[in-house]
Coordinates of C-alpha atoms in Angstrom, one line a residue:
M28 CA -10.2 -32.2 -22.8
K29 CA -9.7 -31.5 -19.1
R30 CA -9.4 -27.8 -18.5
H31 CA -6.4 -26.5 -16.4
P32 CA -7.5 -25.4 -12.9
V33 CA -5.8 -22.0 -13.2
A34 CA -7.5 -21.4 -16.6
I35 CA -10.8 -21.8 -14.8
V36 CA -9.9 -19.7 -11.7
L37 CA -8.3 -16.6 -13.3
P38 CA -11.3 -15.7 -15.6
L39 CA -13.6 -16.0 -12.5
F40 CA -11.3 -13.5 -10.7
V41 CA -11.7 -11.0 -13.6
I42 CA -15.4 -11.3 -13.8
V43 CA -16.0 -10.9 -10.1
S44 CA -13.6 -7.9 -9.8
C45 CA -15.2 -6.1 -12.7
T46 CA -18.6 -6.6 -11.1
L47 CA -17.4 -5.2 -7.8
C48 CA -15.7 -2.2 -9.3
A49 CA -18.7 -1.2 -11.4
G50 CA -21.1 -0.9 -8.5
G51 CA -21.3 1.4 -5.5
E52 CA -21.2 5.2 -5.5
L53 CA -20.3 5.6 -1.8
T54 CA -16.5 5.3 -1.3
R55 CA -15.2 3.2 1.6
E56 CA -13.6 6.3 3.1
A57 CA -17.0 8.0 3.4
E58 CA -18.6 4.8 4.8
L59 CA -15.9 4.4 7.4
R60 CA -16.1 8.1 8.4
A61 CA -19.9 7.9 8.8
L62 CA -19.7 4.6 10.8
R63 CA -17.0 6.0 13.0
E64 CA -19.0 9.1 13.8
E65 CA -22.1 7.0 14.5
K66 CA -20.1 4.7 16.8
S67 CA -18.6 7.7 18.7
R68 CA -22.1 8.9 19.4
V69 CA -23.4 5.6 20.8
L70 CA -20.4 4.3 22.6
A71 CA -19.4 5.8 25.9
P72 CA -15.7 6.3 26.4
D73 CA -15.5 4.0 29.4
R74 CA -16.7 1.0 27.3
R75 CA -13.6 1.1 25.2
N76 CA -10.8 -1.3 26.4
R77 CA -7.3 -0.1 26.8
I78 CA -6.0 -1.5 23.5
E79 CA -8.9 0.0 21.5
S80 CA -8.2 3.4 23.2
V81 CA -4.6 3.3 22.2
L82 CA -5.3 2.4 18.6
L83 CA -8.0 5.1 18.4
W84 CA -5.5 7.6 19.8
M85 CA -3.0 6.6 17.1
Q86 CA -5.6 6.9 14.4
E87 CA -6.8 10.4 15.5
R88 CA -3.2 11.7 15.7
K89 CA -2.2 10.0 12.4
I90 CA 0.9 8.4 13.8
K91 CA 1.4 6.1 10.9
E92 CA 1.0 8.9 8.4
R93 CA 3.5 11.1 10.2
L94 CA 6.0 8.2 10.1
E95 CA 5.5 7.4 6.4
T96 CA 4.5 10.6 4.6
P97 CA 7.4 12.0 2.6
G98 CA 8.6 15.3 4.0
A99 CA 7.1 14.6 7.5
G100 CA 9.3 14.3 10.5
F101 CA 12.1 16.8 11.5
K102 CA 13.2 18.8 8.5
G103 CA 12.6 15.9 6.1
F104 CA 14.2 13.2 8.4
R105 CA 12.0 10.4 9.7
P106 CA 12.5 6.9 11.1
K107 CA 12.4 3.9 8.8
L108 CA 11.0 0.6 10.1
G109 CA 11.6 -2.7 8.3
G110 CA 12.2 -2.8 4.6
L111 CA 15.1 -5.3 4.6
S112 CA 15.1 -8.8 3.3
T113 CA 12.7 -11.2 5.1
G114 CA 14.7 -13.0 7.8
S115 CA 16.9 -10.0 8.5
G116 CA 15.4 -9.5 12.0
F117 CA 14.1 -6.2 13.3
A118 CA 15.4 -3.4 10.9
F119 CA 15.6 0.2 11.8
G120 CA 17.0 3.2 9.9
V121 CA 16.5 6.8 8.8
Q122 CA 15.0 8.3 5.7
F123 CA 15.3 11.8 4.3
D124 CA 12.7 13.1 1.8
R125 CA 12.5 16.3 -0.1
P126 CA 9.1 16.1 -2.0
R127 CA 7.9 18.5 -4.7
T128 CA 11.2 20.2 -5.5
W129 CA 12.2 21.7 -8.8
S130 CA 8.9 23.5 -9.4
D131 CA 6.9 20.6 -7.9
R132 CA 8.2 18.1 -10.4
L133 CA 10.8 16.1 -8.4
D134 CA 10.6 14.0 -5.2
L135 CA 13.9 13.1 -3.6
S136 CA 14.4 10.2 -1.2
F137 CA 17.5 8.8 0.6
S138 CA 17.4 6.0 3.2
A139 CA 19.7 3.8 5.2
A140 CA 18.6 0.8 7.3
A141 CA 20.3 -2.0 9.3
S142 CA 19.5 -4.9 11.6
P143 CA 21.2 -6.6 14.5
R144 CA 22.1 -9.4 12.1
K145 CA 24.2 -6.9 10.2
Y146 CA 21.9 -6.6 7.2
Q147 CA 22.3 -3.3 5.5
S148 CA 20.5 -1.3 2.8
Y149 CA 21.1 2.1 1.3
D150 CA 19.2 3.7 -1.5
A151 CA 18.6 7.0 -3.4
I152 CA 15.5 7.7 -5.5
F153 CA 14.9 10.6 -7.9
D154 CA 11.2 10.4 -8.8
F155 CA 9.2 12.5 -11.3
P156 CA 5.7 11.2 -10.6
R157 CA 3.6 14.2 -11.8
L158 CA 4.6 14.7 -15.4
L159 CA 1.9 15.5 -18.1
H160 CA -0.8 15.9 -15.5
Q161 CA 0.3 12.8 -13.6
R162 CA 0.0 10.5 -16.6
V163 CA 3.7 10.0 -17.0
R164 CA 6.3 8.9 -14.3
L165 CA 10.1 8.8 -14.6
T166 CA 12.3 7.4 -11.9
A167 CA 16.0 6.9 -11.4
S168 CA 17.3 4.9 -8.4
M169 CA 20.4 3.5 -6.9
R170 CA 20.6 0.7 -4.2
Y171 CA 23.1 -1.2 -2.3
R172 CA 22.3 -4.3 -0.1
N173 CA 24.4 -6.5 2.1
M174 CA 22.6 -9.6 3.5
P175 CA 25.0 -11.9 5.4
Q176 CA 22.7 -14.7 6.6
E177 CA 20.5 -15.7 3.7
D178 CA 19.2 -19.3 4.0
Y179 CA 19.6 -22.0 1.3
F180 CA 18.1 -25.5 1.6
G181 CA 18.8 -26.6 -2.0
L182 CA 16.7 -26.6 -5.1
G183 CA 13.4 -28.2 -5.7
P184 CA 10.4 -29.2 -3.6
D185 CA 12.0 -32.3 -1.9
T186 CA 14.6 -30.6 0.2
S187 CA 14.9 -31.2 3.9
K188 CA 14.8 -28.5 6.6
G189 CA 17.9 -30.2 8.0
D190 CA 19.8 -29.1 4.9
R191 CA 19.8 -25.5 6.0
S192 CA 22.9 -23.5 5.2
D193 CA 23.5 -19.8 4.9
Y194 CA 25.4 -17.5 2.5
L195 CA 26.2 -13.8 2.1
Y196 CA 24.4 -12.0 -0.7
E197 CA 25.5 -8.6 -1.8
D198 CA 24.2 -6.5 -4.7
T199 CA 24.4 -3.0 -6.2
A200 CA 21.6 -1.9 -8.6
Y201 CA 21.2 1.1 -10.8
E202 CA 17.8 1.5 -12.5
L203 CA 15.8 3.8 -14.8
A204 CA 12.0 3.4 -14.9
A205 CA 9.3 4.9 -17.0
G206 CA 5.5 4.6 -16.7
L207 CA 2.4 5.7 -18.4
R208 CA -1.2 5.9 -17.0
P209 CA -3.3 6.1 -20.2
I210 CA -6.6 5.7 -18.4
P211 CA -7.6 5.5 -14.7
H212 CA -6.6 2.3 -12.9
L213 CA -4.2 1.2 -15.7
F214 CA -0.4 1.7 -15.4
L215 CA 2.1 0.6 -18.1
G216 CA 5.7 0.5 -17.1
S217 CA 9.2 -0.4 -18.1
R218 CA 12.5 -0.7 -16.3
L219 CA 16.1 -0.8 -17.4
G220 CA 19.0 -1.3 -15.0
W221 CA 22.4 -2.8 -14.1
L222 CA 22.8 -5.4 -11.4
H223 CA 26.1 -6.3 -9.8
T224 CA 26.0 -9.4 -7.6
N225 CA 28.3 -11.1 -5.1
V226 CA 28.0 -14.3 -3.0
G227 CA 30.2 -15.2 -0.1
E228 CA 30.4 -17.2 3.1
G229 CA 27.5 -16.8 5.5
T230 CA 27.9 -15.5 9.0
D231 CA 25.3 -17.5 10.9
R232 CA 27.6 -20.0 12.8
R233 CA 24.7 -22.2 13.8
F234 CA 24.6 -23.6 10.2
P235 CA 27.3 -24.5 7.7
S236 CA 28.0 -22.0 4.9
T237 CA 26.4 -22.7 1.6
T238 CA 29.8 -22.3 0.0
S239 CA 31.1 -25.4 1.9
V240 CA 28.2 -27.9 1.4
F241 CA 26.9 -27.0 -2.0
D242 CA 28.6 -26.7 -5.4
E243 CA 27.9 -25.3 -8.8
K244 CA 25.7 -28.2 -9.8
T245 CA 23.4 -28.0 -6.7
A246 CA 23.6 -24.2 -6.5
P247 CA 24.1 -22.6 -9.9
G248 CA 26.1 -19.4 -9.7
L249 CA 27.8 -20.3 -6.5
S250 CA 31.3 -20.4 -7.9
Q251 CA 31.1 -17.2 -9.9
Q252 CA 28.8 -14.2 -9.9
A253 CA 27.8 -12.2 -12.9
D254 CA 26.8 -8.6 -13.7
F255 CA 23.4 -8.4 -15.3
L256 CA 21.7 -5.9 -17.7
R257 CA 18.1 -6.1 -16.6
G258 CA 15.0 -5.0 -18.5
E259 CA 11.3 -5.4 -17.7
L260 CA 7.9 -4.5 -19.2
F261 CA 4.8 -4.8 -17.1
A262 CA 1.2 -3.7 -16.8
E263 CA -0.9 -3.1 -13.7
L264 CA -4.6 -2.8 -13.3
D265 CA -5.6 -1.6 -9.9
Y266 CA -9.2 -1.3 -8.6
R267 CA -8.5 -1.5 -4.9
D268 CA -10.0 1.1 -2.6
F269 CA -6.8 1.5 -0.5
A270 CA -3.6 -0.2 -1.7
G271 CA -2.2 -0.3 1.8
N272 CA -5.3 -1.9 3.4
P273 CA -7.7 -3.2 0.7
H274 CA -11.3 -4.0 1.5
R275 CA -12.8 -4.2 -2.0
G276 CA -11.7 -4.3 -5.6
A277 CA -9.0 -6.1 -7.4
Y278 CA -5.4 -5.9 -8.5
Y279 CA -3.8 -7.5 -11.6
R280 CA -0.1 -7.5 -12.7
L281 CA 1.6 -9.1 -15.6
G282 CA 5.3 -8.6 -16.3
Y283 CA 8.2 -10.0 -18.3
A284 CA 11.9 -9.4 -17.4
I285 CA 15.2 -10.3 -19.0
F286 CA 18.4 -10.8 -17.1
D287 CA 21.3 -10.7 -19.5
D288 CA 24.6 -12.0 -18.1
V289 CA 27.0 -9.5 -19.7
T290 CA 30.2 -10.7 -18.0
L291 CA 30.2 -14.5 -17.8
H292 CA 27.5 -15.4 -20.4
R293 CA 26.5 -18.3 -18.2
Y294 CA 23.5 -17.1 -16.3
G295 CA 21.1 -15.3 -18.6
F296 CA 17.4 -16.0 -18.3
G297 CA 13.9 -14.5 -18.8
R298 CA 11.1 -14.3 -16.2
L299 CA 7.4 -14.2 -16.6
E300 CA 5.4 -13.1 -13.6
A301 CA 1.7 -12.8 -12.9
E302 CA -0.4 -11.8 -9.9
V303 CA -4.1 -11.6 -9.2
Q304 CA -5.6 -10.1 -6.0
Q305 CA -9.4 -10.1 -5.3
Y306 CA -11.2 -8.5 -2.3
L307 CA -14.9 -9.2 -1.5
S308 CA -16.3 -7.1 1.3
F309 CA -19.6 -7.3 3.2
N310 CA -21.1 -6.0 6.4
H311 CA -20.2 -2.4 5.5
G312 CA -16.6 -3.4 4.8
H313 CA -16.0 -4.8 8.3
R314 CA -15.7 -8.3 6.8
V315 CA -13.4 -9.1 3.9
I316 CA -12.5 -12.2 1.9
A317 CA -9.1 -11.7 0.3
L318 CA -7.6 -14.0 -2.3
R319 CA -4.3 -13.8 -4.1
F320 CA -2.7 -16.0 -6.8
S321 CA 0.9 -15.4 -7.8
T322 CA 3.4 -17.1 -10.1
S323 CA 6.9 -16.7 -11.4
L324 CA 8.2 -18.7 -14.3
D325 CA 11.9 -18.6 -15.3
H326 CA 13.4 -19.9 -18.6
P327 CA 17.2 -19.9 -19.0
R328 CA 18.9 -19.1 -22.2
S329 CA 20.2 -22.0 -24.3
G330 CA 23.2 -23.5 -22.5
Q331 CA 22.8 -21.2 -19.5
S332 CA 21.2 -21.5 -16.0
V333 CA 19.3 -19.4 -13.5
P334 CA 21.6 -18.5 -10.6
F335 CA 20.2 -19.8 -7.3
Y336 CA 20.5 -16.4 -5.6
L337 CA 18.1 -14.8 -8.1
Q338 CA 15.5 -17.6 -8.2
R339 CA 12.1 -17.0 -6.6
T340 CA 11.5 -18.6 -3.2
L341 CA 8.6 -19.7 -1.1
G342 CA 8.4 -19.6 2.7
G343 CA 8.3 -16.7 5.2
S344 CA 6.0 -13.8 6.1
N345 CA 4.7 -13.0 2.5
D346 CA 3.6 -16.4 1.1
L347 CA 3.9 -19.8 2.8
R348 CA 3.8 -18.5 6.3
G349 CA 4.0 -21.9 8.0
F350 CA 7.5 -22.4 6.7
R351 CA 10.9 -20.7 7.3
E352 CA 12.1 -18.0 5.0
F353 CA 13.4 -19.2 1.7
R354 CA 12.4 -22.7 2.5
F355 CA 11.7 -23.7 -1.1
R356 CA 13.5 -22.5 -4.2
D357 CA 13.5 -23.3 -7.9
Q358 CA 13.1 -21.8 -11.4
N359 CA 9.3 -21.8 -11.2
V360 CA 7.0 -21.0 -8.2
M361 CA 3.3 -20.5 -7.6
V362 CA 1.3 -19.6 -4.5
I363 CA -2.3 -19.1 -3.4
N364 CA -3.3 -17.2 -0.3
L365 CA -6.8 -17.0 1.1
E366 CA -7.8 -14.8 4.1
Y367 CA -11.0 -14.0 6.0
R368 CA -10.6 -10.7 7.7
W369 CA -12.8 -8.9 10.2
E370 CA -12.6 -5.8 12.3
A371 CA -12.1 -6.8 16.0
W372 CA -11.7 -3.3 17.4
I373 CA -11.1 0.2 16.0
G374 CA -7.6 -0.1 14.5
L375 CA -7.3 -3.9 14.8
D376 CA -8.3 -6.4 12.2
M377 CA -8.0 -10.1 12.7
A378 CA -7.7 -12.8 10.0
L379 CA -7.9 -16.5 9.5
F380 CA -5.8 -17.6 6.6
A381 CA -4.6 -20.5 4.5
D382 CA -1.6 -20.6 2.1
A383 CA -0.7 -23.2 -0.5
G384 CA 2.1 -23.3 -3.1
K385 CA 5.0 -25.1 -4.6
V386 CA 8.2 -24.7 -6.5
F387 CA 9.0 -26.8 -9.6
R388 CA 11.5 -27.2 -12.4
D389 CA 9.3 -28.4 -15.3
R390 CA 6.5 -26.3 -16.7
S391 CA 4.4 -29.5 -16.9
D392 CA 4.1 -29.3 -13.1
F393 CA 2.2 -26.1 -13.3
D394 CA -0.9 -27.4 -11.6
L395 CA -2.6 -27.7 -8.2
R396 CA -1.1 -31.1 -7.2
N397 CA 1.5 -31.7 -4.5
L398 CA 1.1 -28.3 -2.9
E399 CA 2.7 -27.3 0.4
S400 CA 0.2 -25.7 2.7
D401 CA -0.4 -24.0 6.1
V402 CA -3.2 -22.4 8.1
G403 CA -3.0 -19.6 10.7
I404 CA -4.4 -16.5 12.4
G405 CA -3.3 -12.9 12.0
F406 CA -3.5 -9.6 13.8
R407 CA -3.3 -6.4 11.7
F408 CA -2.9 -3.1 13.5
N409 CA -4.1 -0.4 11.0
V410 CA -5.3 3.0 10.2
E411 CA -7.9 3.6 7.5
K412 CA -5.6 3.4 4.5
G413 CA -2.8 1.1 5.7
V414 CA -1.5 -1.6 8.1
F415 CA 1.5 -0.4 10.2
W416 CA 2.1 -3.7 12.1
R417 CA 0.9 -7.3 11.7
I418 CA 1.4 -10.5 13.6
D419 CA 0.9 -13.8 11.7
I420 CA 0.9 -17.2 13.4
A421 CA 0.9 -20.1 11.0
R422 CA 1.1 -23.9 11.3
S423 CA 2.4 -26.3 8.7
R424 CA 3.9 -29.8 8.6
E425 CA 7.2 -28.3 9.7
G426 CA 5.9 -26.6 12.8
T427 CA 4.6 -23.2 13.9
R428 CA 6.0 -19.9 12.7
V429 CA 5.4 -16.4 14.1
F430 CA 6.0 -13.3 12.1
M431 CA 5.9 -9.6 13.1
K432 CA 6.1 -7.2 10.2
F433 CA 5.6 -3.5 9.5
N434 CA 3.5 -4.1 6.3
H435 CA 0.5 -5.9 5.0
V436 CA 0.8 -9.3 3.5
F437 CA -1.3 -8.3 0.4

């Protein structure tokens, strides 16, 4: 019997990651510190170019940490860059944090962000991350989003980029989450929440509104929107050295979520998601091969359907970078990303990458045939533990796309 390609690849990921995580007593942080000190002794200041000098200045003064660390800024207020839906344009906002209140138990966070395309997001988070010696975490959150120019090309892998339309998507979410860390690297979590959704006419006048060119058959959930009771169970195994800028280790996630349509009883479904990330480093961590496999599989309840606005998509800065945001959409998706990364200067990594993936309706199409693909080059401006700005340039059969984001791709 022919073995499924994914059934061969996934065990290899696990074996390699466990081998990597078992060896090496010297942490990457110590290695980088030693290498940086050695480099500072042998390099004269006048040999650094201007870009490298600026990046080194940002590292030494911890500019990224000051912008992102809860409680930093002016009396808890700090700027918020990005964080909205892909395709929203440049987003800017403000965040207020009050960490370690209530006898060091509670972290409070409130944020608001908007973009020139009139995207908006507001959220409040009440987080208890240090219960029972940091083994238990409880979180309550509230969020409102308004996204008036979301793209929709239709369902399935055979849509045309000429079918582009846009719609307004609005949601309000309330959620309770609980997590347990029984052993190092392993996190077991659950979520329970309420999701209110709304779909309306898009505001991008360059394209027709989704509400005028699609119907309930070609865009399930377009005519009526439901309220959902949403629950999820998941497990994460994380061996990465730095989650914000990994150079070695691995990350695995498996989760199952239920969306129960409690108002219309037409759009209930379940969702199985899995993700594998693997990082192989060499040359003292200055060269990295990064690999990610991710999939999401939806199955509607009997007689019901998955609303188009909740279906997973491919295209954009986080998966198929050679295609426009939300270019492909269906009940099931899978994507593979491969990157070769190297340190060009202090504070700047470059990457050559390739992406491949597809959307599909039938589970029998869960294979490596008929994949959409792209290749490209990336620039990642970083500090030791995180990427604060990246530029990715990708080429696919539909042209060249350029993305500038305030986060790492994976």
